GROMACS .gro file of C-alpha atoms in nm:
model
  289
    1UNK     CA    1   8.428  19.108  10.153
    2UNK     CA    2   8.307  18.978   9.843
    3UNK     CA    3   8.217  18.593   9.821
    4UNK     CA    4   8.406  18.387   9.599
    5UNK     CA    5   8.429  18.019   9.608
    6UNK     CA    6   8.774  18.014   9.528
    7UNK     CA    7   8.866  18.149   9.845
    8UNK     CA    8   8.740  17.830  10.033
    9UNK     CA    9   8.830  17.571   9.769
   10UNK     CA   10   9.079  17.309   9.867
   11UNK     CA   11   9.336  17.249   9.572
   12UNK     CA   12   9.404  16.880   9.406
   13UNK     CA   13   9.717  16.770   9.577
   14UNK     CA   14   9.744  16.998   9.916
   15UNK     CA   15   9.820  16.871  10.228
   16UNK     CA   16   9.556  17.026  10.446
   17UNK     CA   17   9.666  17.213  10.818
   18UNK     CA   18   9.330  17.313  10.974
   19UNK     CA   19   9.512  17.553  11.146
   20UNK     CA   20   9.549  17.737  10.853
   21UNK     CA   21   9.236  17.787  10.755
   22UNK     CA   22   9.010  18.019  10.998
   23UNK     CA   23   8.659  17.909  11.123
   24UNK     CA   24   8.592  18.266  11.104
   25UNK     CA   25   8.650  18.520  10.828
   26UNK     CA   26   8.541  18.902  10.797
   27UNK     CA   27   8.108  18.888  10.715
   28UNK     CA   28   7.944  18.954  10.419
   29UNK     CA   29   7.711  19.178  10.544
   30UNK     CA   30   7.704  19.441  10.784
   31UNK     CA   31   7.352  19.407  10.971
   32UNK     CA   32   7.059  19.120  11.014
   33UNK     CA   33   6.880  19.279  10.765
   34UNK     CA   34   7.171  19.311  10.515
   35UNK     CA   35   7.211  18.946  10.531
   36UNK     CA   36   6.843  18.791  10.508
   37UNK     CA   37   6.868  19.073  10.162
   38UNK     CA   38   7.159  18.890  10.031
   39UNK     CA   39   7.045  18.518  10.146
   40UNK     CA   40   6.697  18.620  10.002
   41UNK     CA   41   6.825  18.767   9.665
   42UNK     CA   42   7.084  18.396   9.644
   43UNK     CA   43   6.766  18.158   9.750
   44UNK     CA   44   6.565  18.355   9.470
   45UNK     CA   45   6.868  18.313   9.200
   46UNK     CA   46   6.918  17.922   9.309
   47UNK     CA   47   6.554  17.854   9.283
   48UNK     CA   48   6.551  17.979   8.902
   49UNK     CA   49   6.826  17.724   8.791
   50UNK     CA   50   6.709  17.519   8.969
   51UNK     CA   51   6.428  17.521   8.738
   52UNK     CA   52   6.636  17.563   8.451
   53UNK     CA   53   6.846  17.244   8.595
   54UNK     CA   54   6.549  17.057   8.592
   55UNK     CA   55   6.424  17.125   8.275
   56UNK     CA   56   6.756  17.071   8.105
   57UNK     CA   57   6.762  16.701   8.276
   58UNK     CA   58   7.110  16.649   8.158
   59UNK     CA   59   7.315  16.715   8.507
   60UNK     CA   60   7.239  16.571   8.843
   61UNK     CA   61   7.329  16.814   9.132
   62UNK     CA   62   7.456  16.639   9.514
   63UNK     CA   63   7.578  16.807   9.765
   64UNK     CA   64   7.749  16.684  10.074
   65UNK     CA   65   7.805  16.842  10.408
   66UNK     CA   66   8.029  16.771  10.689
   67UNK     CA   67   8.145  16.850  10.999
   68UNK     CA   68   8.148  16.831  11.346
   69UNK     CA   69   7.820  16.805  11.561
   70UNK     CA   70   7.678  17.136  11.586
   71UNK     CA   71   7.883  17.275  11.332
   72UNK     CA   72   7.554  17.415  11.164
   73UNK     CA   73   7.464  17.145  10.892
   74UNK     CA   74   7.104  17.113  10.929
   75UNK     CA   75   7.105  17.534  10.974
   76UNK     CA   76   7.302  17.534  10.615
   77UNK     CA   77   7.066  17.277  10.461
   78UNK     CA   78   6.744  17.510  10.567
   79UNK     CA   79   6.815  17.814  10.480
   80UNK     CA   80   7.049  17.782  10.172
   81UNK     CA   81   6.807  17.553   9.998
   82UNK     CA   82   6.404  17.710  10.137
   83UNK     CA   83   6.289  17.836   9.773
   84UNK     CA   84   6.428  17.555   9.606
   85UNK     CA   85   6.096  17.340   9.486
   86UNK     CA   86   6.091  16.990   9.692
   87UNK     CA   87   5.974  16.808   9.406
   88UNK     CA   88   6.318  16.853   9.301
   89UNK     CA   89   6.542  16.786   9.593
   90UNK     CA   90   6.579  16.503   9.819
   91UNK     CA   91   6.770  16.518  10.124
   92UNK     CA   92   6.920  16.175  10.350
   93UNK     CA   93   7.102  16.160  10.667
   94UNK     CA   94   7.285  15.899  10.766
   95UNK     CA   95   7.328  15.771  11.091
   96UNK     CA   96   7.444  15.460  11.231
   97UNK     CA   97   7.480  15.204  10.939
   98UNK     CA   98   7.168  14.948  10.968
   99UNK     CA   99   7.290  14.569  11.025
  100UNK     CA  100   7.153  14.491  10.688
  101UNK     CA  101   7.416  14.807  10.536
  102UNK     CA  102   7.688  14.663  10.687
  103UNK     CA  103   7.645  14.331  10.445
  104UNK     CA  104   7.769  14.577  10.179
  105UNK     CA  105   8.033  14.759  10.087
  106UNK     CA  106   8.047  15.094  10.246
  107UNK     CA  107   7.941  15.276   9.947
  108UNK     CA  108   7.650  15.096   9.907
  109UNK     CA  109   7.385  15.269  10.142
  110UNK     CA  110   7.489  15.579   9.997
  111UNK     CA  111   7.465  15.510   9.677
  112UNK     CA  112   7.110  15.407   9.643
  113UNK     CA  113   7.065  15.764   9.677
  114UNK     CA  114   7.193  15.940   9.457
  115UNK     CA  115   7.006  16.211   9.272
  116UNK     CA  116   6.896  16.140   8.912
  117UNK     CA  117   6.999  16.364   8.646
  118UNK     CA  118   6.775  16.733   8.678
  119UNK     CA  119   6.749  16.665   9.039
  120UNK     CA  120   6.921  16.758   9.324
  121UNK     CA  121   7.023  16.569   9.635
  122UNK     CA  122   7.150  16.672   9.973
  123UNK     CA  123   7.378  16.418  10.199
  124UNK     CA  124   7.357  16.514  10.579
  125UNK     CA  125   7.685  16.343  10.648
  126UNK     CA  126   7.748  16.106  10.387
  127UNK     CA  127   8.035  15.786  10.291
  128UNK     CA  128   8.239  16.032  10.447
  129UNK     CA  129   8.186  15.927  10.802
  130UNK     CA  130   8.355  15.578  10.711
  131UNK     CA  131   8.699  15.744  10.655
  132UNK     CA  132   8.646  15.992  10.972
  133UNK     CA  133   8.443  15.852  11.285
  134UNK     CA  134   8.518  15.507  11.181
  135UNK     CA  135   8.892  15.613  11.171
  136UNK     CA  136   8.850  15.802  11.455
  137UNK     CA  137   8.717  15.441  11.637
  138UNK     CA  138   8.817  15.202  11.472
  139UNK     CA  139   8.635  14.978  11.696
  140UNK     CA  140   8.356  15.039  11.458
  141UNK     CA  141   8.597  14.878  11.177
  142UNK     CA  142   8.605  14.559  11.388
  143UNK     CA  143   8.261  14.522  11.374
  144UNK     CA  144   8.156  14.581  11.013
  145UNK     CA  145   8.216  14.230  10.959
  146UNK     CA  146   8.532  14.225  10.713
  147UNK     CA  147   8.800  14.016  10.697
  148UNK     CA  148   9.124  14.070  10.898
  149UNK     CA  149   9.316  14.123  10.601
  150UNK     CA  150   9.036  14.412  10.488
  151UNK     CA  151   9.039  14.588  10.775
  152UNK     CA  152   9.417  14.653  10.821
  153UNK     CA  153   9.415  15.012  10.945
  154UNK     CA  154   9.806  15.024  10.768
  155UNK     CA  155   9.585  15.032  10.435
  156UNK     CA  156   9.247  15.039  10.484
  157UNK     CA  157   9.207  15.419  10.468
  158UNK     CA  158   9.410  15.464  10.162
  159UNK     CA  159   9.210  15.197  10.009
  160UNK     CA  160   8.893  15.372  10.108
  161UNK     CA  161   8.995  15.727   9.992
  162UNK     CA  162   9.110  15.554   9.667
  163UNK     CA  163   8.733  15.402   9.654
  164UNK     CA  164   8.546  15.763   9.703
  165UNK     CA  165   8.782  15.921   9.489
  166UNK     CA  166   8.698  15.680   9.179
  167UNK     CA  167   8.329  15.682   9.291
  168UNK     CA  168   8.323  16.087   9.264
  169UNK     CA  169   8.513  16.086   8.926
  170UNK     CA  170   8.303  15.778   8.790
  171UNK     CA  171   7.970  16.030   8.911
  172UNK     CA  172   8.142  16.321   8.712
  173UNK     CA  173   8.208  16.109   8.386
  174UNK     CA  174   7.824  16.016   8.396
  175UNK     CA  175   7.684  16.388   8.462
  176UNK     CA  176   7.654  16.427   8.842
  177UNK     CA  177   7.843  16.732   9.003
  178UNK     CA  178   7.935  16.705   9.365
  179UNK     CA  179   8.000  17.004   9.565
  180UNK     CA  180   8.154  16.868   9.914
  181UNK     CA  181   8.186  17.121  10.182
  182UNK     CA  182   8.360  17.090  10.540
  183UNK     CA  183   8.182  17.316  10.812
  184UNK     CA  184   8.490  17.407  10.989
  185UNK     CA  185   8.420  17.468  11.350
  186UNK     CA  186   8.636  17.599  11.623
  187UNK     CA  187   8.575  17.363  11.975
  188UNK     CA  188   8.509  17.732  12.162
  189UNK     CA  189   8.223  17.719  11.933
  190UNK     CA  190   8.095  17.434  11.910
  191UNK     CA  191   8.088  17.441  12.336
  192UNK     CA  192   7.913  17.748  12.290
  193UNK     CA  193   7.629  17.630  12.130
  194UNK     CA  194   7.604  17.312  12.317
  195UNK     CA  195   7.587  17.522  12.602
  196UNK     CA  196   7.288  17.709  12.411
  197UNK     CA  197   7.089  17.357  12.361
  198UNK     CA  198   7.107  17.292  12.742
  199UNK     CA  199   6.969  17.641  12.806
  200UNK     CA  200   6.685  17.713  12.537
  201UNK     CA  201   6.418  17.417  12.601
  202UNK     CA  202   6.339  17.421  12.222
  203UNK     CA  203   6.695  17.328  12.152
  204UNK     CA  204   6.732  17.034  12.470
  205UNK     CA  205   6.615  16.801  12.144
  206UNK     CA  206   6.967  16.862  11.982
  207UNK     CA  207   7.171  16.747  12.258
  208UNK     CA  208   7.305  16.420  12.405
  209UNK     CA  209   7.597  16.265  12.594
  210UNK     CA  210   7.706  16.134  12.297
  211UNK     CA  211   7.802  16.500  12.188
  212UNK     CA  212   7.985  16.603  12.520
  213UNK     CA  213   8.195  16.212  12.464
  214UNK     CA  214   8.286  16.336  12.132
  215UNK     CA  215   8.459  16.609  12.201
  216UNK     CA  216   8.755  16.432  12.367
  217UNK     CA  217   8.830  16.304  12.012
  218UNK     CA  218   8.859  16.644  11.866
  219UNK     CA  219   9.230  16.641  11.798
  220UNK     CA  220   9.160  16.286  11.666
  221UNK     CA  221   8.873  16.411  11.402
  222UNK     CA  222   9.133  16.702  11.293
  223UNK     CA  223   9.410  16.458  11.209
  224UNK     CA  224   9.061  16.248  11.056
  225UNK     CA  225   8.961  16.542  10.846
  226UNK     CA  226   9.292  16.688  10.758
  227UNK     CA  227   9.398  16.338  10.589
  228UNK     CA  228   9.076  16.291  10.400
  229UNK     CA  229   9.054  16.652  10.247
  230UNK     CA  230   9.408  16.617  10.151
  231UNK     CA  231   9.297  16.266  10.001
  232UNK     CA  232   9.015  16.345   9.828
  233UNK     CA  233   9.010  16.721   9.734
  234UNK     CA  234   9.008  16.676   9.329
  235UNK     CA  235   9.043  16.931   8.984
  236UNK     CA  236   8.690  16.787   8.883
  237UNK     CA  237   8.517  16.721   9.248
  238UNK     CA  238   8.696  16.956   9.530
  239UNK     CA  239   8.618  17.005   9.931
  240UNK     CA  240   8.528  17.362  10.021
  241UNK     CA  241   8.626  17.461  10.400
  242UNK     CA  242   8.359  17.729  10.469
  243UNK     CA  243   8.437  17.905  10.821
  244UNK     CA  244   8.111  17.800  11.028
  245UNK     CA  245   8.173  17.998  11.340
  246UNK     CA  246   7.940  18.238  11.220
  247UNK     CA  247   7.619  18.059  11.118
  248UNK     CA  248   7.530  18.374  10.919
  249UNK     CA  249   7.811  18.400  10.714
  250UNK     CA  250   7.870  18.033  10.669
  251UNK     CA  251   7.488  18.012  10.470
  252UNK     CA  252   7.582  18.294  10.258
  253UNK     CA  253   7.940  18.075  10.147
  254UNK     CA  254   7.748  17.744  10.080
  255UNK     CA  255   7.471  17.922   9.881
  256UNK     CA  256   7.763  18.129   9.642
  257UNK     CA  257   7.936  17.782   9.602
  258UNK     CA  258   7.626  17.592   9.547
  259UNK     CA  259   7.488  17.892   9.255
  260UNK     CA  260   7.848  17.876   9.160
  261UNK     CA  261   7.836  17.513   9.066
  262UNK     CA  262   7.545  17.551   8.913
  263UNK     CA  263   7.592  17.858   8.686
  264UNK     CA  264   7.917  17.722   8.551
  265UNK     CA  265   7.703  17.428   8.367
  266UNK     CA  266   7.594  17.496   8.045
  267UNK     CA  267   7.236  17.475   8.104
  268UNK     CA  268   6.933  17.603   7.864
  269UNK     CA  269   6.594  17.532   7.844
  270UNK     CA  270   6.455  17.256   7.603
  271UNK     CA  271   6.405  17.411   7.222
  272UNK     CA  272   6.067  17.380   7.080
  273UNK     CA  273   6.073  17.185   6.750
  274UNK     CA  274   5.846  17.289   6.471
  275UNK     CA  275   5.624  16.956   6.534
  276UNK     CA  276   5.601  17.068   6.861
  277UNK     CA  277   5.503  17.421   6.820
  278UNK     CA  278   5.215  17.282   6.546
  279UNK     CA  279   5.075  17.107   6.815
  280UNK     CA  280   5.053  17.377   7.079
  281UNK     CA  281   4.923  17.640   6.819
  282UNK     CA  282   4.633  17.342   6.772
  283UNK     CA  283   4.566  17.304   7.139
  284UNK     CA  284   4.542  17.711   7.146
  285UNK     CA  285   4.254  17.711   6.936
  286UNK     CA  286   4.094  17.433   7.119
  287UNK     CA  287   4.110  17.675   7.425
  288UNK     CA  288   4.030  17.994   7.266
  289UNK     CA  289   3.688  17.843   7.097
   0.00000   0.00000   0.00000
């Protein structure tokens, strides 16, 4: 099976069934070795435009993942992105909103971290959890301080979806490409490998109650993540549901989408002017003598 991004790209305007779309699809590669060659040869390619991005310094890169716990987003983030140069990147994670966040809007926190333009950034869950775990409790709504009228669940959500959507577009306008992707789990999965972080000490870090109380709001987060890829799945800034049952496989999707992205911008390095190349042919023969 040949990787194309297509093939996991939700189009503008469809109403998502997760059903429909598998958490596990045929491999890429056909052995261990065959697939740390083809991850290898794609972390090689995206840490050469990454260069080029950042010499170019007209395009900022983010990228956003989400998904269920264990779904494989800090396993993605790793791999997909070891040879890029971490002078370049910055990666957040976002957690719990701080009481100080929730005096802002709910784009705020996010937003002071956006990658500048020849950089690229990396949201571990992002402004994405306010339309999905808050809407999945929307006792966390209560609490964020709003006014009655603001927090009407009838039209909160649409409002919110309306917010991201004109945030994204505003962030295309003004040079930053977003590549969103959805780690689409199976539950038989995900109990699989919580099962794995009980029984491998290394991985006992990774686990908590909180995980195993989750999972009773699974159909809940479906409904949550169906309704907000449907929402917010544009021409200009689309989702990408990459089948995360196997980890493997999964890494290889995100890193064709992310070189993807980044080969379709029009990128080339910085032109040497004829001022400039006077100046370097004087500091030569400084060095030479």
């Amino acid at each position: 099976m040949k990787i194309t991004s297509n093939d996991f790209r939700v189009p503008p305007g469809k109403k998502v069934h997760l059903k429909e779309w598998p958490t596990k699809v045929k491999p890429n590669y056909k052995s261990k070795q065959e697939y740390e060659e083809l991850l290898g040869k794609h972390v090689a390619e995206l840490s050469s435009l990454q260069q080029l991005h950042y010499a170019f310094d007209r395009y900022a890169l983010l990228l956003i993942f989400q998904g269920m716990d264990a779904a494989g987003k800090d396993g993605a983030i790793r791999h997909v992105m070891s040879g890029v140069n971490p002078q370049g990147c910055e990666v957040f994670s976002f957690k719990q909103p701080s009481a100080d966040e929730l005096e802002h809007d709910f784009l705020w926190r996010t937003s002071r971290c956006l990658p500048e333009r020849g950089r690229i950034g990396i949201f571990n869950r992002s402004y994405y959890e306010e339309v999905l775990v808050v809407r999945v409790h929307p006792e966390i709504l209560r609490a964020q301080g709003l006014s009655e009228e603001l927090r009407d669940e009838k039209t909160v959500w649409e409002g919110r979806y309306r917010s991201i959507v004109d945030l994204e577009n505003h962030l295309y306008r003004n040079g930053t490409r977003i590549v969103k992707v959805f780690l689409h789990l199976s539950k038989s999965e995900q109990r699989k490998r919580f099962l794995e972080r009980i029984d491998e000490p290394e991985k006992n870090w990774k686990f908590s109650l909180a995980d195993i109380r989750e999972r009773k709001y699974w159909k809940h987060y479906m409904q949550a993540y169906e309704d907000c890829l449907s929402a917010t799945s544009t021409h200009h800034v689309p989702w990408y549901v990459v089948p995360a049952d196997d980890k493997e496989n999964a890494r290889l999707i995100v890193s064709r989408i992310v070189l993807d992205t980044l080969s379709d911008l029009k990128m080339a390095y910085p032109k040497t002017t004829p001022k400039r190349r006077r100046e370097l042919e004087v500091i030569r023969k400084q060095l030479t003598k």
